[in-house]
Coordinates of N, CA and C in Angstrom, one line a residue:
M1 N -36.3 -87.5 27.0 CA -35.7 -86.2 27.2 C -35.1 -86.1 28.5
E2 N -34.0 -85.4 28.6 CA -33.4 -85.2 29.9 C -33.1 -83.7 30.1
V3 N -33.5 -83.2 31.3 CA -33.3 -81.8 31.6 C -32.6 -81.7 32.9
T4 N -31.6 -80.8 33.0 CA -30.9 -80.5 34.2 C -31.4 -79.2 34.8
I5 N -31.8 -79.3 36.1 CA -32.3 -78.1 36.8 C -31.6 -78.0 38.1
K6 N -31.6 -76.7 38.7 CA -31.2 -76.5 40.0 C -32.5 -76.7 40.9
V7 N -32.3 -77.5 41.9 CA -33.5 -77.8 42.8 C -33.3 -77.0 44.1
P8 N -34.4 -76.3 44.5 CA -34.3 -75.6 45.8 C -34.2 -76.7 46.9
D9 N -33.5 -76.2 48.0 CA -33.3 -77.1 49.1 C -34.6 -77.7 49.7
K10 N -35.6 -76.9 49.7 CA -36.9 -77.3 50.2 C -37.5 -78.5 49.4
L11 N -37.3 -78.4 48.1 CA -37.8 -79.5 47.3 C -37.1 -80.8 47.6
E12 N -35.8 -80.7 47.8 CA -35.1 -81.9 48.2 C -35.5 -82.5 49.5
V13 N -35.8 -81.6 50.5 CA -36.2 -82.0 51.8 C -37.6 -82.7 51.7
D14 N -38.5 -82.1 50.9 CA -39.8 -82.7 50.7 C -39.7 -84.1 50.0
A15 N -38.8 -84.2 49.1 CA -38.7 -85.5 48.4 C -38.2 -86.5 49.4
R16 N -37.2 -86.2 50.2 CA -36.7 -87.1 51.2 C -37.8 -87.5 52.2
A17 N -38.6 -86.5 52.6 CA -39.7 -86.8 53.6 C -40.6 -87.8 53.0
R18 N -40.8 -87.8 51.7 CA -41.7 -88.8 51.0 C -41.0 -90.1 50.7
G19 N -39.7 -90.1 50.9 CA -38.9 -91.3 50.7 C -38.7 -91.6 49.2
V20 N -38.7 -90.6 48.4 CA -38.4 -90.7 46.9 C -37.3 -89.9 46.5
S21 N -36.7 -90.2 45.3 CA -35.7 -89.3 44.8 C -36.2 -88.0 44.4
V22 N -35.3 -87.0 44.3 CA -35.7 -85.7 43.8 C -36.3 -85.8 42.4
E23 N -35.7 -86.6 41.6 CA -36.1 -86.7 40.2 C -37.6 -87.3 40.2
A24 N -37.8 -88.3 41.0 CA -39.2 -88.9 41.0 C -40.2 -87.9 41.5
Y25 N -39.8 -87.1 42.5 CA -40.7 -86.1 43.1 C -41.0 -85.0 42.1
V26 N -40.0 -84.5 41.4 CA -40.3 -83.5 40.4 C -41.2 -84.0 39.3
Q27 N -40.9 -85.3 38.9 CA -41.8 -85.9 37.8 C -43.2 -85.9 38.3
E28 N -43.4 -86.3 39.6 CA -44.8 -86.4 40.2 C -45.4 -85.0 40.2
I29 N -44.7 -84.0 40.6 CA -45.2 -82.6 40.6 C -45.7 -82.2 39.2
L30 N -44.8 -82.4 38.2 CA -45.1 -82.0 36.8 C -46.3 -82.8 36.3
A31 N -46.4 -84.1 36.6 CA -47.5 -84.9 36.1 C -48.8 -84.3 36.7
R32 N -48.8 -84.0 38.0 CA -50.0 -83.5 38.7 C -50.4 -82.2 38.0
Q33 N -49.5 -81.3 37.7 CA -49.8 -80.0 37.1 C -50.4 -80.2 35.7
A34 N -49.8 -81.1 35.0 CA -50.3 -81.4 33.6 C -51.7 -81.9 33.7
L35 N -52.0 -82.9 34.6 CA -53.3 -83.4 34.7 C -54.3 -82.4 35.2
G36 N -53.9 -81.5 36.1 CA -54.7 -80.5 36.6 C -55.2 -79.5 35.5
A37 N -54.3 -79.2 34.6 CA -54.6 -78.3 33.5 C -55.6 -79.0 32.6
V38 N -55.5 -80.3 32.3 CA -56.4 -81.0 31.4 C -57.8 -81.0 32.1
G39 N -57.8 -81.4 33.4 CA -59.1 -81.4 34.1 C -59.8 -80.1 34.1
E40 N -59.1 -79.0 34.3 CA -59.7 -77.7 34.3 C -60.3 -77.4 33.0
Q41 N -59.6 -77.7 31.9 CA -60.1 -77.5 30.5 C -61.4 -78.3 30.3
R42 N -61.4 -79.5 30.8 CA -62.7 -80.3 30.6 C -63.8 -79.7 31.4
F43 N -63.5 -79.2 32.6 CA -64.6 -78.6 33.5 C -65.1 -77.4 32.8
Q44 N -64.2 -76.6 32.2 CA -64.7 -75.3 31.5 C -65.5 -75.7 30.3
S45 N -65.1 -76.7 29.6 CA -65.8 -77.2 28.4 C -67.2 -77.6 28.7
V46 N -67.3 -78.5 29.8 CA -68.6 -79.0 30.2 C -69.5 -77.8 30.7
S47 N -68.9 -76.9 31.5 CA -69.6 -75.8 32.0 C -70.1 -74.9 30.9
S48 N -69.3 -74.7 29.9 CA -69.7 -73.9 28.7 C -70.9 -74.5 28.0
A49 N -70.8 -75.9 27.8 CA -71.9 -76.6 27.1 C -73.2 -76.5 27.9
I50 N -73.2 -76.6 29.2 CA -74.4 -76.4 30.0 C -74.9 -75.0 29.9
D51 N -74.1 -74.0 29.9 CA -74.5 -72.7 29.8 C -75.2 -72.5 28.4
R52 N -74.6 -73.1 27.4 CA -75.1 -72.9 26.0 C -76.5 -73.6 25.9
I53 N -76.7 -74.7 26.5 CA -78.0 -75.4 26.5 C -79.0 -74.6 27.2
F54 N -78.7 -74.0 28.3 CA -79.7 -73.1 29.0 C -80.0 -71.9 28.1
E55 N -79.0 -71.4 27.5 CA -79.2 -70.2 26.6 C -80.2 -70.6 25.4
L56 N -80.0 -71.7 24.8 CA -80.8 -72.1 23.7 C -82.2 -72.4 24.1
R57 N -82.4 -72.8 25.4 CA -83.8 -73.1 25.9 C -84.6 -71.9 26.0
K58 N -84.0 -70.7 26.2 CA -84.8 -69.5 26.4 C -85.7 -69.2 25.2
G59 N -86.9 -69.0 25.5 CA -87.8 -68.6 24.4 C -88.4 -69.7 23.6
N60 N -87.9 -70.9 23.8 CA -88.5 -72.1 23.1 C -89.6 -72.7 23.9
K61 N -90.8 -72.6 23.3 CA -92.0 -73.1 24.0 C -92.6 -74.2 23.2
L62 N -93.4 -75.0 23.9 CA -94.1 -76.1 23.2 C -95.5 -75.8 22.9
A63 N -95.9 -74.5 23.1 CA -97.3 -74.1 22.8 C -98.3 -74.9 23.5
G64 N -98.1 -75.2 24.7 CA -99.1 -76.0 25.5 C -99.0 -77.5 25.4
L65 N -98.1 -78.0 24.5 CA -97.9 -79.4 24.4 C -97.0 -79.9 25.5
R66 N -97.2 -81.2 25.9 CA -96.3 -81.8 26.8 C -95.3 -82.7 26.0
T67 N -94.2 -83.0 26.6 CA -93.3 -83.9 25.9 C -93.9 -85.3 25.7
K68 N -94.8 -85.7 26.6 CA -95.6 -86.9 26.5 C -96.4 -86.9 25.2
D69 N -97.0 -85.7 24.9 CA -97.9 -85.6 23.7 C -97.0 -85.7 22.4
L70 N -95.8 -85.2 22.5 CA -94.9 -85.3 21.3 C -94.6 -86.8 21.0
N71 N -94.4 -87.6 22.0 CA -94.1 -89.0 21.8 C -95.3 -89.7 21.2
A72 N -96.5 -89.3 21.6 CA -97.7 -90.0 21.1 C -97.9 -89.7 19.6
A73 N -97.4 -88.5 19.1 CA -97.6 -88.1 17.8 C -96.8 -88.9 16.8
K74 N -95.8 -89.7 17.2 CA -95.0 -90.5 16.3 C -95.7 -91.5 15.6

C-alpha cells in the first residue's frame, strides 16, 4: 500500500538527525505505535486475569486442610 502525506518540517528534521529517510522514519513511528497498542492490550488482559483470580479466591476456604494434605489424599 502506498500513502501520500504532508510531513511537518520537524518530522523531516528529526529523520535527517537520525540519518534515515522521512519514509523510513514515519514507518518506524507507526510500527512503534502499533506495537505499543498490542503491548498495552496484553498488559490489560494479564492484569484483568490476575484481578479475576484474586476475586475467585475470596471466600474459598480449605476448612483447615493444607494443600499438602490434598496431595496426600490422591
